[in-house]
């Protein structure tokens, strides 16, 4: 009497036996390097105990190279990649990828269609890795990144959790530098225009702003969001002046909002820096050509893109690089000189 062939265990059964997710089990079986030693040991033990044999065709599909990486930004704005900040990041990414055989795909991933496109890329391995930028508070992009076995590197920390690989500027330290400079210049009524409240960069810059004021024995003259846009900065500046006509300094969480604030100050008859000193954050080209030229926190935006691509390629090649925090520094110009005007 013939016996029926023994049923082969499935990947799901291996994952259940090991006490890990299906994605983690797949990473171990396909020898993808970015898995913790504990999970790798648990999966390898489960494979031995169950007698699991990987499907060679599926394994070949899982380990092949696509020759493409994705830069995905959590935004629905088509003109985003023309924005000076993201344009510089993209140039930095491209400058490193030029040294490799990898092609770059740019993706706006804040629409249902964009999210679905990214989900298909991640699930079908049509890319070798992904760089995620501007991930917001409860953004599903973060959860997509957790579920994929592709390498994912974050440009800037998400609002919650700490990913394994990320490149981030020193946002809190840069904001502290800005406020300390204003205090040294004799300013005592200092307000801030923040970005989106669900972006970690905006939150960290506000934390640095508040920390520096506490150390100086001061309270904020006001904190109003400006959504990282010139129009938002202009509207926020109008509100600040209406609420606190005595304010003598403003720190904005990016240069675009500083330019909008400068426009409002000029229209409302306030001189910069004599009446109100102004400091931005980014140090992009527009800061130099502002009238007056803008004092701002310099963050190495192009280097951020380059290091983002460098880290992703290292992970693709089997390395496990450490997260990187890029230094920031203050660039002093006429909108907030070293001594009060």
mmCIF file with all atom_site columns, C-alpha atoms in Angstrom, residues 24-239:
data_model
loop_
_atom_site.group_PDB
_atom_site.id
_atom_site.type_symbol
_atom_site.label_atom_id
_atom_site.label_alt_id
_atom_site.label_comp_id
_atom_site.label_asym_id
_atom_site.label_entity_id
_atom_site.label_seq_id
_atom_site.pdbx_PDB_ins_code
_atom_site.Cartn_x
_atom_site.Cartn_y
_atom_site.Cartn_z
_atom_site.occupancy
_atom_site.B_iso_or_equiv
_atom_site.pdbx_formal_charge
_atom_site.auth_seq_id
_atom_site.auth_comp_id
_atom_site.auth_asym_id
_atom_site.auth_atom_id
_atom_site.pdbx_PDB_model_num
ATOM 1   C CA . UNK A 1 24  ? 11.303 38.276 8.635   1.00 0.00 ? 24  UNK A CA 1
ATOM 2   C CA . UNK A 1 25  ? 11.244 34.549 7.854   1.00 0.00 ? 25  UNK A CA 1
ATOM 3   C CA . UNK A 1 26  ? 11.536 35.299 4.143   1.00 0.00 ? 26  UNK A CA 1
ATOM 4   C CA . UNK A 1 27  ? 14.501 37.586 4.762   1.00 0.00 ? 27  UNK A CA 1
ATOM 5   C CA . UNK A 1 28  ? 16.366 34.867 6.640   1.00 0.00 ? 28  UNK A CA 1
ATOM 6   C CA . UNK A 1 29  ? 15.586 32.103 4.139   1.00 0.00 ? 29  UNK A CA 1
ATOM 7   C CA . UNK A 1 30  ? 16.644 34.298 1.218   1.00 0.00 ? 30  UNK A CA 1
ATOM 8   C CA . UNK A 1 31  ? 19.799 35.339 3.089   1.00 0.00 ? 31  UNK A CA 1
ATOM 9   C CA . UNK A 1 32  ? 18.888 39.022 3.152   1.00 0.00 ? 32  UNK A CA 1
ATOM 10  C CA . UNK A 1 33  ? 21.384 40.577 5.597   1.00 0.00 ? 33  UNK A CA 1
ATOM 11  C CA . UNK A 1 34  ? 19.228 43.089 7.498   1.00 0.00 ? 34  UNK A CA 1
ATOM 12  C CA . UNK A 1 35  ? 17.724 40.735 10.119  1.00 0.00 ? 35  UNK A CA 1
ATOM 13  C CA . UNK A 1 36  ? 18.581 40.593 13.823  1.00 0.00 ? 36  UNK A CA 1
ATOM 14  C CA . UNK A 1 37  ? 20.716 37.703 15.026  1.00 0.00 ? 37  UNK A CA 1
ATOM 15  C CA . UNK A 1 38  ? 17.938 36.478 17.350  1.00 0.00 ? 38  UNK A CA 1
ATOM 16  C CA . UNK A 1 39  ? 15.352 36.321 14.575  1.00 0.00 ? 39  UNK A CA 1
ATOM 17  C CA . UNK A 1 40  ? 17.800 34.687 12.197  1.00 0.00 ? 40  UNK A CA 1
ATOM 18  C CA . UNK A 1 41  ? 18.597 31.971 14.759  1.00 0.00 ? 41  UNK A CA 1
ATOM 19  C CA . UNK A 1 42  ? 14.898 31.359 15.464  1.00 0.00 ? 42  UNK A CA 1
ATOM 20  C CA . UNK A 1 43  ? 14.041 31.005 11.772  1.00 0.00 ? 43  UNK A CA 1
ATOM 21  C CA . UNK A 1 44  ? 17.001 28.728 11.054  1.00 0.00 ? 44  UNK A CA 1
ATOM 22  C CA . UNK A 1 45  ? 15.956 26.513 13.979  1.00 0.00 ? 45  UNK A CA 1
ATOM 23  C CA . UNK A 1 46  ? 12.369 26.370 12.690  1.00 0.00 ? 46  UNK A CA 1
ATOM 24  C CA . UNK A 1 47  ? 13.603 25.452 9.197   1.00 0.00 ? 47  UNK A CA 1
ATOM 25  C CA . UNK A 1 48  ? 15.579 22.525 10.614  1.00 0.00 ? 48  UNK A CA 1
ATOM 26  C CA . UNK A 1 49  ? 12.772 21.319 12.863  1.00 0.00 ? 49  UNK A CA 1
ATOM 27  C CA . UNK A 1 50  ? 10.128 21.450 10.137  1.00 0.00 ? 50  UNK A CA 1
ATOM 28  C CA . UNK A 1 51  ? 12.356 20.268 7.301   1.00 0.00 ? 51  UNK A CA 1
ATOM 29  C CA . UNK A 1 52  ? 11.444 23.293 5.214   1.00 0.00 ? 52  UNK A CA 1
ATOM 30  C CA . UNK A 1 53  ? 12.971 23.431 1.710   1.00 0.00 ? 53  UNK A CA 1
ATOM 31  C CA . UNK A 1 54  ? 12.786 26.797 -0.100  1.00 0.00 ? 54  UNK A CA 1
ATOM 32  C CA . UNK A 1 55  ? 11.251 26.853 -3.560  1.00 0.00 ? 55  UNK A CA 1
ATOM 33  C CA . UNK A 1 56  ? 14.242 27.537 -5.845  1.00 0.00 ? 56  UNK A CA 1
ATOM 34  C CA . UNK A 1 57  ? 12.182 29.556 -8.322  1.00 0.00 ? 57  UNK A CA 1
ATOM 35  C CA . UNK A 1 58  ? 10.703 31.745 -5.618  1.00 0.00 ? 58  UNK A CA 1
ATOM 36  C CA . UNK A 1 59  ? 14.133 32.139 -4.053  1.00 0.00 ? 59  UNK A CA 1
ATOM 37  C CA . UNK A 1 60  ? 15.639 33.282 -7.335  1.00 0.00 ? 60  UNK A CA 1
ATOM 38  C CA . UNK A 1 61  ? 12.843 35.842 -7.723  1.00 0.00 ? 61  UNK A CA 1
ATOM 39  C CA . UNK A 1 62  ? 13.351 37.068 -4.164  1.00 0.00 ? 62  UNK A CA 1
ATOM 40  C CA . UNK A 1 63  ? 17.094 37.572 -4.509  1.00 0.00 ? 63  UNK A CA 1
ATOM 41  C CA . UNK A 1 64  ? 17.373 39.034 -7.992  1.00 0.00 ? 64  UNK A CA 1
ATOM 42  C CA . UNK A 1 65  ? 18.346 42.680 -8.533  1.00 0.00 ? 65  UNK A CA 1
ATOM 43  C CA . UNK A 1 66  ? 15.974 45.120 -10.230 1.00 0.00 ? 66  UNK A CA 1
ATOM 44  C CA . UNK A 1 67  ? 18.614 47.783 -10.944 1.00 0.00 ? 67  UNK A CA 1
ATOM 45  C CA . UNK A 1 68  ? 16.318 50.526 -9.600  1.00 0.00 ? 68  UNK A CA 1
ATOM 46  C CA . UNK A 1 69  ? 15.870 52.435 -6.338  1.00 0.00 ? 69  UNK A CA 1
ATOM 47  C CA . UNK A 1 70  ? 12.960 54.697 -5.366  1.00 0.00 ? 70  UNK A CA 1
ATOM 48  C CA . UNK A 1 71  ? 12.943 58.130 -3.731  1.00 0.00 ? 71  UNK A CA 1
ATOM 49  C CA . UNK A 1 72  ? 9.408  58.398 -2.342  1.00 0.00 ? 72  UNK A CA 1
ATOM 50  C CA . UNK A 1 73  ? 8.119  61.598 -0.728  1.00 0.00 ? 73  UNK A CA 1
ATOM 51  C CA . UNK A 1 74  ? 4.985  61.765 1.385   1.00 0.00 ? 74  UNK A CA 1
ATOM 52  C CA . UNK A 1 75  ? 3.428  64.601 -0.597  1.00 0.00 ? 75  UNK A CA 1
ATOM 53  C CA . UNK A 1 76  ? 0.733  65.019 -3.230  1.00 0.00 ? 76  UNK A CA 1
ATOM 54  C CA . UNK A 1 77  ? 2.175  68.275 -4.616  1.00 0.00 ? 77  UNK A CA 1
ATOM 55  C CA . UNK A 1 78  ? 3.355  67.737 -8.243  1.00 0.00 ? 78  UNK A CA 1
ATOM 56  C CA . UNK A 1 79  ? 5.770  70.673 -8.032  1.00 0.00 ? 79  UNK A CA 1
ATOM 57  C CA . UNK A 1 80  ? 7.487  69.273 -4.968  1.00 0.00 ? 80  UNK A CA 1
ATOM 58  C CA . UNK A 1 81  ? 10.666 68.136 -6.727  1.00 0.00 ? 81  UNK A CA 1
ATOM 59  C CA . UNK A 1 82  ? 11.097 71.695 -8.016  1.00 0.00 ? 82  UNK A CA 1
ATOM 60  C CA . UNK A 1 83  ? 11.041 72.974 -4.425  1.00 0.00 ? 83  UNK A CA 1
ATOM 61  C CA . UNK A 1 84  ? 14.598 74.130 -3.601  1.00 0.00 ? 84  UNK A CA 1
ATOM 62  C CA . UNK A 1 85  ? 14.932 71.760 -0.638  1.00 0.00 ? 85  UNK A CA 1
ATOM 63  C CA . UNK A 1 86  ? 13.777 68.600 -2.386  1.00 0.00 ? 86  UNK A CA 1
ATOM 64  C CA . UNK A 1 87  ? 15.574 69.596 -5.573  1.00 0.00 ? 87  UNK A CA 1
ATOM 65  C CA . UNK A 1 88  ? 18.845 69.697 -3.608  1.00 0.00 ? 88  UNK A CA 1
ATOM 66  C CA . UNK A 1 89  ? 18.107 66.361 -1.945  1.00 0.00 ? 89  UNK A CA 1
ATOM 67  C CA . UNK A 1 90  ? 17.423 64.812 -5.351  1.00 0.00 ? 90  UNK A CA 1
ATOM 68  C CA . UNK A 1 91  ? 20.665 66.211 -6.762  1.00 0.00 ? 91  UNK A CA 1
ATOM 69  C CA . UNK A 1 92  ? 22.545 64.676 -3.825  1.00 0.00 ? 92  UNK A CA 1
ATOM 70  C CA . UNK A 1 93  ? 20.883 61.290 -4.325  1.00 0.00 ? 93  UNK A CA 1
ATOM 71  C CA . UNK A 1 94  ? 21.647 61.368 -8.035  1.00 0.00 ? 94  UNK A CA 1
ATOM 72  C CA . UNK A 1 95  ? 25.270 62.377 -7.507  1.00 0.00 ? 95  UNK A CA 1
ATOM 73  C CA . UNK A 1 96  ? 25.904 59.199 -5.505  1.00 0.00 ? 96  UNK A CA 1
ATOM 74  C CA . UNK A 1 97  ? 23.856 56.894 -7.726  1.00 0.00 ? 97  UNK A CA 1
ATOM 75  C CA . UNK A 1 98  ? 25.936 58.103 -10.699 1.00 0.00 ? 98  UNK A CA 1
ATOM 76  C CA . UNK A 1 99  ? 28.746 55.994 -9.212  1.00 0.00 ? 99  UNK A CA 1
ATOM 77  C CA . UNK A 1 100 ? 26.551 52.870 -9.378  1.00 0.00 ? 100 UNK A CA 1
ATOM 78  C CA . UNK A 1 101 ? 24.499 50.998 -11.974 1.00 0.00 ? 101 UNK A CA 1
ATOM 79  C CA . UNK A 1 102 ? 21.237 51.868 -10.200 1.00 0.00 ? 102 UNK A CA 1
ATOM 80  C CA . UNK A 1 103 ? 18.497 53.981 -11.769 1.00 0.00 ? 103 UNK A CA 1
ATOM 81  C CA . UNK A 1 104 ? 16.385 56.406 -9.726  1.00 0.00 ? 104 UNK A CA 1
ATOM 82  C CA . UNK A 1 105 ? 12.572 56.559 -9.692  1.00 0.00 ? 105 UNK A CA 1
ATOM 83  C CA . UNK A 1 106 ? 10.904 59.608 -8.079  1.00 0.00 ? 106 UNK A CA 1
ATOM 84  C CA . UNK A 1 107 ? 7.502  58.981 -6.516  1.00 0.00 ? 107 UNK A CA 1
ATOM 85  C CA . UNK A 1 108 ? 4.944  61.248 -4.855  1.00 0.00 ? 108 UNK A CA 1
ATOM 86  C CA . UNK A 1 109 ? 3.338  58.883 -2.384  1.00 0.00 ? 109 UNK A CA 1
ATOM 87  C CA . UNK A 1 110 ? 0.701  60.927 -0.552  1.00 0.00 ? 110 UNK A CA 1
ATOM 88  C CA . UNK A 1 111 ? -2.245 60.087 -2.830  1.00 0.00 ? 111 UNK A CA 1
ATOM 89  C CA . UNK A 1 112 ? -4.145 56.777 -2.908  1.00 0.00 ? 112 UNK A CA 1
ATOM 90  C CA . UNK A 1 113 ? -2.689 56.110 -6.343  1.00 0.00 ? 113 UNK A CA 1
ATOM 91  C CA . UNK A 1 114 ? 0.843  56.959 -5.194  1.00 0.00 ? 114 UNK A CA 1
ATOM 92  C CA . UNK A 1 115 ? 0.577  54.761 -2.117  1.00 0.00 ? 115 UNK A CA 1
ATOM 93  C CA . UNK A 1 116 ? -0.755 51.876 -4.189  1.00 0.00 ? 116 UNK A CA 1
ATOM 94  C CA . UNK A 1 117 ? 2.059  52.285 -6.694  1.00 0.00 ? 117 UNK A CA 1
ATOM 95  C CA . UNK A 1 118 ? 4.636  52.172 -3.894  1.00 0.00 ? 118 UNK A CA 1
ATOM 96  C CA . UNK A 1 119 ? 2.906  49.142 -2.365  1.00 0.00 ? 119 UNK A CA 1
ATOM 97  C CA . UNK A 1 120 ? 3.160  47.307 -5.713  1.00 0.00 ? 120 UNK A CA 1
ATOM 98  C CA . UNK A 1 121 ? 6.837  48.219 -6.030  1.00 0.00 ? 121 UNK A CA 1
ATOM 99  C CA . UNK A 1 122 ? 7.555  46.921 -2.546  1.00 0.00 ? 122 UNK A CA 1
ATOM 100 C CA . UNK A 1 123 ? 5.564  43.709 -2.888  1.00 0.00 ? 123 UNK A CA 1
ATOM 101 C CA . UNK A 1 124 ? 6.767  42.779 -6.384  1.00 0.00 ? 124 UNK A CA 1
ATOM 102 C CA . UNK A 1 125 ? 10.425 43.747 -5.774  1.00 0.00 ? 125 UNK A CA 1
ATOM 103 C CA . UNK A 1 126 ? 10.494 46.021 -8.794  1.00 0.00 ? 126 UNK A CA 1
ATOM 104 C CA . UNK A 1 127 ? 13.123 48.039 -6.949  1.00 0.00 ? 127 UNK A CA 1
ATOM 105 C CA . UNK A 1 128 ? 16.186 47.111 -4.909  1.00 0.00 ? 128 UNK A CA 1
ATOM 106 C CA . UNK A 1 129 ? 15.457 49.623 -2.152  1.00 0.00 ? 129 UNK A CA 1
ATOM 107 C CA . UNK A 1 130 ? 13.523 52.716 -1.154  1.00 0.00 ? 130 UNK A CA 1
ATOM 108 C CA . UNK A 1 131 ? 14.391 56.114 0.332   1.00 0.00 ? 131 UNK A CA 1
ATOM 109 C CA . UNK A 1 132 ? 11.436 57.679 2.195   1.00 0.00 ? 132 UNK A CA 1
ATOM 110 C CA . UNK A 1 133 ? 11.221 61.430 2.791   1.00 0.00 ? 133 UNK A CA 1
ATOM 111 C CA . UNK A 1 134 ? 8.810  63.634 4.793   1.00 0.00 ? 134 UNK A CA 1
ATOM 112 C CA . UNK A 1 135 ? 6.983  60.764 6.499   1.00 0.00 ? 135 UNK A CA 1
ATOM 113 C CA . UNK A 1 136 ? 4.237  62.281 8.662   1.00 0.00 ? 136 UNK A CA 1
ATOM 114 C CA . UNK A 1 137 ? 2.702  61.271 11.997  1.00 0.00 ? 137 UNK A CA 1
ATOM 115 C CA . UNK A 1 138 ? 0.435  58.313 11.241  1.00 0.00 ? 138 UNK A CA 1
ATOM 116 C CA . UNK A 1 139 ? 1.590  57.907 7.658   1.00 0.00 ? 139 UNK A CA 1
ATOM 117 C CA . UNK A 1 140 ? 0.811  54.455 6.167   1.00 0.00 ? 140 UNK A CA 1
ATOM 118 C CA . UNK A 1 141 ? 4.119  54.701 4.295   1.00 0.00 ? 141 UNK A CA 1
ATOM 119 C CA . UNK A 1 142 ? 5.885  53.899 7.554   1.00 0.00 ? 142 UNK A CA 1
ATOM 120 C CA . UNK A 1 143 ? 3.808  50.752 7.984   1.00 0.00 ? 143 UNK A CA 1
ATOM 121 C CA . UNK A 1 144 ? 4.466  49.748 4.378   1.00 0.00 ? 144 UNK A CA 1
ATOM 122 C CA . UNK A 1 145 ? 8.183  50.066 5.074   1.00 0.00 ? 145 UNK A CA 1
ATOM 123 C CA . UNK A 1 146 ? 7.898  47.809 8.130   1.00 0.00 ? 146 UNK A CA 1
ATOM 124 C CA . UNK A 1 147 ? 6.230  45.035 6.134   1.00 0.00 ? 147 UNK A CA 1
ATOM 125 C CA . UNK A 1 148 ? 8.600  44.854 3.179   1.00 0.00 ? 148 UNK A CA 1
ATOM 126 C CA . UNK A 1 149 ? 11.785 42.813 2.990   1.00 0.00 ? 149 UNK A CA 1
ATOM 127 C CA . UNK A 1 150 ? 13.358 45.480 0.765   1.00 0.00 ? 150 UNK A CA 1
ATOM 128 C CA . UNK A 1 151 ? 15.895 47.856 2.323   1.00 0.00 ? 151 UNK A CA 1
ATOM 129 C CA . UNK A 1 152 ? 14.243 51.146 3.348   1.00 0.00 ? 152 UNK A CA 1
ATOM 130 C CA . UNK A 1 153 ? 16.225 54.199 4.453   1.00 0.00 ? 153 UNK A CA 1
ATOM 131 C CA . UNK A 1 154 ? 14.484 57.259 5.910   1.00 0.00 ? 154 UNK A CA 1
ATOM 132 C CA . UNK A 1 155 ? 15.461 60.795 5.030   1.00 0.00 ? 155 UNK A CA 1
ATOM 133 C CA . UNK A 1 156 ? 14.586 62.443 8.315   1.00 0.00 ? 156 UNK A CA 1
ATOM 134 C CA . UNK A 1 157 ? 13.145 60.622 11.297  1.00 0.00 ? 157 UNK A CA 1
ATOM 135 C CA . UNK A 1 158 ? 9.427  59.790 11.320  1.00 0.00 ? 158 UNK A CA 1
ATOM 136 C CA . UNK A 1 159 ? 7.329  61.297 14.103  1.00 0.00 ? 159 UNK A CA 1
ATOM 137 C CA . UNK A 1 160 ? 6.939  57.955 15.904  1.00 0.00 ? 160 UNK A CA 1
ATOM 138 C CA . UNK A 1 161 ? 9.404  55.097 16.198  1.00 0.00 ? 161 UNK A CA 1
ATOM 139 C CA . UNK A 1 162 ? 13.043 54.934 15.189  1.00 0.00 ? 162 UNK A CA 1
ATOM 140 C CA . UNK A 1 163 ? 13.819 53.109 11.938  1.00 0.00 ? 163 UNK A CA 1
ATOM 141 C CA . UNK A 1 164 ? 16.924 50.998 11.579  1.00 0.00 ? 164 UNK A CA 1
ATOM 142 C CA . UNK A 1 165 ? 18.445 53.201 8.878   1.00 0.00 ? 165 UNK A CA 1
ATOM 143 C CA . UNK A 1 166 ? 18.029 56.956 8.576   1.00 0.00 ? 166 UNK A CA 1
ATOM 144 C CA . UNK A 1 167 ? 19.871 60.179 7.750   1.00 0.00 ? 167 UNK A CA 1
ATOM 145 C CA . UNK A 1 168 ? 18.717 63.282 9.618   1.00 0.00 ? 168 UNK A CA 1
ATOM 146 C CA . UNK A 1 169 ? 20.052 66.797 10.217  1.00 0.00 ? 169 UNK A CA 1
ATOM 147 C CA . UNK A 1 170 ? 20.555 67.998 13.777  1.00 0.00 ? 170 UNK A CA 1
ATOM 148 C CA . UNK A 1 171 ? 17.244 69.854 13.876  1.00 0.00 ? 171 UNK A CA 1
ATOM 149 C CA . UNK A 1 172 ? 17.106 70.541 17.609  1.00 0.00 ? 172 UNK A CA 1
ATOM 150 C CA . UNK A 1 173 ? 20.730 71.656 17.776  1.00 0.00 ? 173 UNK A CA 1
ATOM 151 C CA . UNK A 1 174 ? 20.296 73.944 14.787  1.00 0.00 ? 174 UNK A CA 1
ATOM 152 C CA . UNK A 1 175 ? 17.232 75.603 16.301  1.00 0.00 ? 175 UNK A CA 1
ATOM 153 C CA . UNK A 1 176 ? 19.099 76.161 19.578  1.00 0.00 ? 176 UNK A CA 1
ATOM 154 C CA . UNK A 1 177 ? 21.912 77.871 17.642  1.00 0.00 ? 177 UNK A CA 1
ATOM 155 C CA . UNK A 1 178 ? 19.397 80.236 16.047  1.00 0.00 ? 178 UNK A CA 1
ATOM 156 C CA . UNK A 1 179 ? 17.768 81.279 19.325  1.00 0.00 ? 179 UNK A CA 1
ATOM 157 C CA . UNK A 1 180 ? 21.076 81.581 21.186  1.00 0.00 ? 180 UNK A CA 1
ATOM 158 C CA . UNK A 1 181 ? 22.264 83.950 18.458  1.00 0.00 ? 181 UNK A CA 1
ATOM 159 C CA . UNK A 1 182 ? 19.142 86.093 18.795  1.00 0.00 ? 182 UNK A CA 1
ATOM 160 C CA . UNK A 1 183 ? 19.518 86.232 22.583  1.00 0.00 ? 183 UNK A CA 1
ATOM 161 C CA . UNK A 1 184 ? 23.172 87.257 22.284  1.00 0.00 ? 184 UNK A CA 1
ATOM 162 C CA . UNK A 1 185 ? 22.035 90.045 19.975  1.00 0.00 ? 185 UNK A CA 1
ATOM 163 C CA . UNK A 1 186 ? 19.847 91.476 22.736  1.00 0.00 ? 186 UNK A CA 1
ATOM 164 C CA . UNK A 1 187 ? 16.485 90.118 21.551  1.00 0.00 ? 187 UNK A CA 1
ATOM 165 C CA . UNK A 1 188 ? 14.044 89.255 24.312  1.00 0.00 ? 188 UNK A CA 1
ATOM 166 C CA . UNK A 1 189 ? 10.621 88.885 22.675  1.00 0.00 ? 189 UNK A CA 1
ATOM 167 C CA . UNK A 1 190 ? 11.250 85.943 20.340  1.00 0.00 ? 190 UNK A CA 1
ATOM 168 C CA . UNK A 1 191 ? 8.547  84.092 18.388  1.00 0.00 ? 191 UNK A CA 1
ATOM 169 C CA . UNK A 1 192 ? 8.621  81.072 16.099  1.00 0.00 ? 192 UNK A CA 1
ATOM 170 C CA . UNK A 1 193 ? 6.861  80.059 12.890  1.00 0.00 ? 193 UNK A CA 1
ATOM 171 C CA . UNK A 1 194 ? 6.780  76.262 12.739  1.00 0.00 ? 194 UNK A CA 1
ATOM 172 C CA . UNK A 1 195 ? 6.113  73.839 9.900   1.00 0.00 ? 195 UNK A CA 1
ATOM 173 C CA . UNK A 1 196 ? 3.583  70.990 9.861   1.00 0.00 ? 196 UNK A CA 1
ATOM 174 C CA . UNK A 1 197 ? 2.945  69.678 13.360  1.00 0.00 ? 197 UNK A CA 1
ATOM 175 C CA . UNK A 1 198 ? 2.984  66.059 12.130  1.00 0.00 ? 198 UNK A CA 1
ATOM 176 C CA . UNK A 1 199 ? 6.541  66.261 10.747  1.00 0.00 ? 199 UNK A CA 1
ATOM 177 C CA . UNK A 1 200 ? 9.396  65.299 13.058  1.00 0.00 ? 200 UNK A CA 1
ATOM 178 C CA . UNK A 1 201 ? 11.681 68.011 11.621  1.00 0.00 ? 201 UNK A CA 1
ATOM 179 C CA . UNK A 1 202 ? 9.170  70.684 12.617  1.00 0.00 ? 202 UNK A CA 1
ATOM 180 C CA . UNK A 1 203 ? 8.644  69.178 16.079  1.00 0.00 ? 203 UNK A CA 1
ATOM 181 C CA . UNK A 1 204 ? 12.396 68.878 16.730  1.00 0.00 ? 204 UNK A CA 1
ATOM 182 C CA . UNK A 1 205 ? 13.065 72.478 15.642  1.00 0.00 ? 205 UNK A CA 1
ATOM 183 C CA . UNK A 1 206 ? 10.342 73.732 17.956  1.00 0.00 ? 206 UNK A CA 1
ATOM 184 C CA . UNK A 1 207 ? 11.857 71.683 20.796  1.00 0.00 ? 207 UNK A CA 1
ATOM 185 C CA . UNK A 1 208 ? 15.245 73.294 20.175  1.00 0.00 ? 208 UNK A CA 1
ATOM 186 C CA . UNK A 1 209 ? 13.618 76.744 20.085  1.00 0.00 ? 209 UNK A CA 1
ATOM 187 C CA . UNK A 1 210 ? 11.898 76.198 23.430  1.00 0.00 ? 210 UNK A CA 1
ATOM 188 C CA . UNK A 1 211 ? 14.976 74.655 25.058  1.00 0.00 ? 211 UNK A CA 1
ATOM 189 C CA . UNK A 1 212 ? 17.139 77.648 24.151  1.00 0.00 ? 212 UNK A CA 1
ATOM 190 C CA . UNK A 1 213 ? 14.543 80.087 25.512  1.00 0.00 ? 213 UNK A CA 1
ATOM 191 C CA . UNK A 1 214 ? 14.327 78.183 28.805  1.00 0.00 ? 214 UNK A CA 1
ATOM 192 C CA . UNK A 1 215 ? 18.107 78.313 29.176  1.00 0.00 ? 215 UNK A CA 1
ATOM 193 C CA . UNK A 1 216 ? 17.970 82.069 28.553  1.00 0.00 ? 216 UNK A CA 1
ATOM 194 C CA . UNK A 1 217 ? 15.187 82.540 31.109  1.00 0.00 ? 217 UNK A CA 1
ATOM 195 C CA . UNK A 1 218 ? 12.679 83.629 28.447  1.00 0.00 ? 218 UNK A CA 1
ATOM 196 C CA . UNK A 1 219 ? 9.213  82.545 27.328  1.00 0.00 ? 219 UNK A CA 1
ATOM 197 C CA . UNK A 1 220 ? 8.084  82.285 23.678  1.00 0.00 ? 220 UNK A CA 1
ATOM 198 C CA . UNK A 1 221 ? 6.472  85.434 22.315  1.00 0.00 ? 221 UNK A CA 1
ATOM 199 C CA . UNK A 1 222 ? 4.320  83.151 20.184  1.00 0.00 ? 222 UNK A CA 1
ATOM 200 C CA . UNK A 1 223 ? 4.421  79.928 18.173  1.00 0.00 ? 223 UNK A CA 1
ATOM 201 C CA . UNK A 1 224 ? 2.303  79.712 15.012  1.00 0.00 ? 224 UNK A CA 1
ATOM 202 C CA . UNK A 1 225 ? 2.420  77.080 12.224  1.00 0.00 ? 225 UNK A CA 1
ATOM 203 C CA . UNK A 1 226 ? 3.274  78.162 8.689   1.00 0.00 ? 226 UNK A CA 1
ATOM 204 C CA . UNK A 1 227 ? 3.224  74.776 6.870   1.00 0.00 ? 227 UNK A CA 1
ATOM 205 C CA . UNK A 1 228 ? 6.747  75.259 5.435   1.00 0.00 ? 228 UNK A CA 1
ATOM 206 C CA . UNK A 1 229 ? 5.449  77.582 2.668   1.00 0.00 ? 229 UNK A CA 1
ATOM 207 C CA . UNK A 1 230 ? 6.094  81.260 1.893   1.00 0.00 ? 230 UNK A CA 1
ATOM 208 C CA . UNK A 1 231 ? 2.368  82.022 1.992   1.00 0.00 ? 231 UNK A CA 1
ATOM 209 C CA . UNK A 1 232 ? 2.100  80.238 5.340   1.00 0.00 ? 232 UNK A CA 1
ATOM 210 C CA . UNK A 1 233 ? 5.046  82.205 6.719   1.00 0.00 ? 233 UNK A CA 1
ATOM 211 C CA . UNK A 1 234 ? 3.532  85.500 5.595   1.00 0.00 ? 234 UNK A CA 1
ATOM 212 C CA . UNK A 1 235 ? 0.154  84.728 7.198   1.00 0.00 ? 235 UNK A CA 1
ATOM 213 C CA . UNK A 1 236 ? 1.779  83.506 10.418  1.00 0.00 ? 236 UNK A CA 1
ATOM 214 C CA . UNK A 1 237 ? 3.891  86.677 10.647  1.00 0.00 ? 237 UNK A CA 1
ATOM 215 C CA . UNK A 1 238 ? 0.759  88.834 10.350  1.00 0.00 ? 238 UNK A CA 1
ATOM 216 C CA . UNK A 1 239 ? -0.871 86.897 13.208  1.00 0.00 ? 239 UNK A CA 1
#
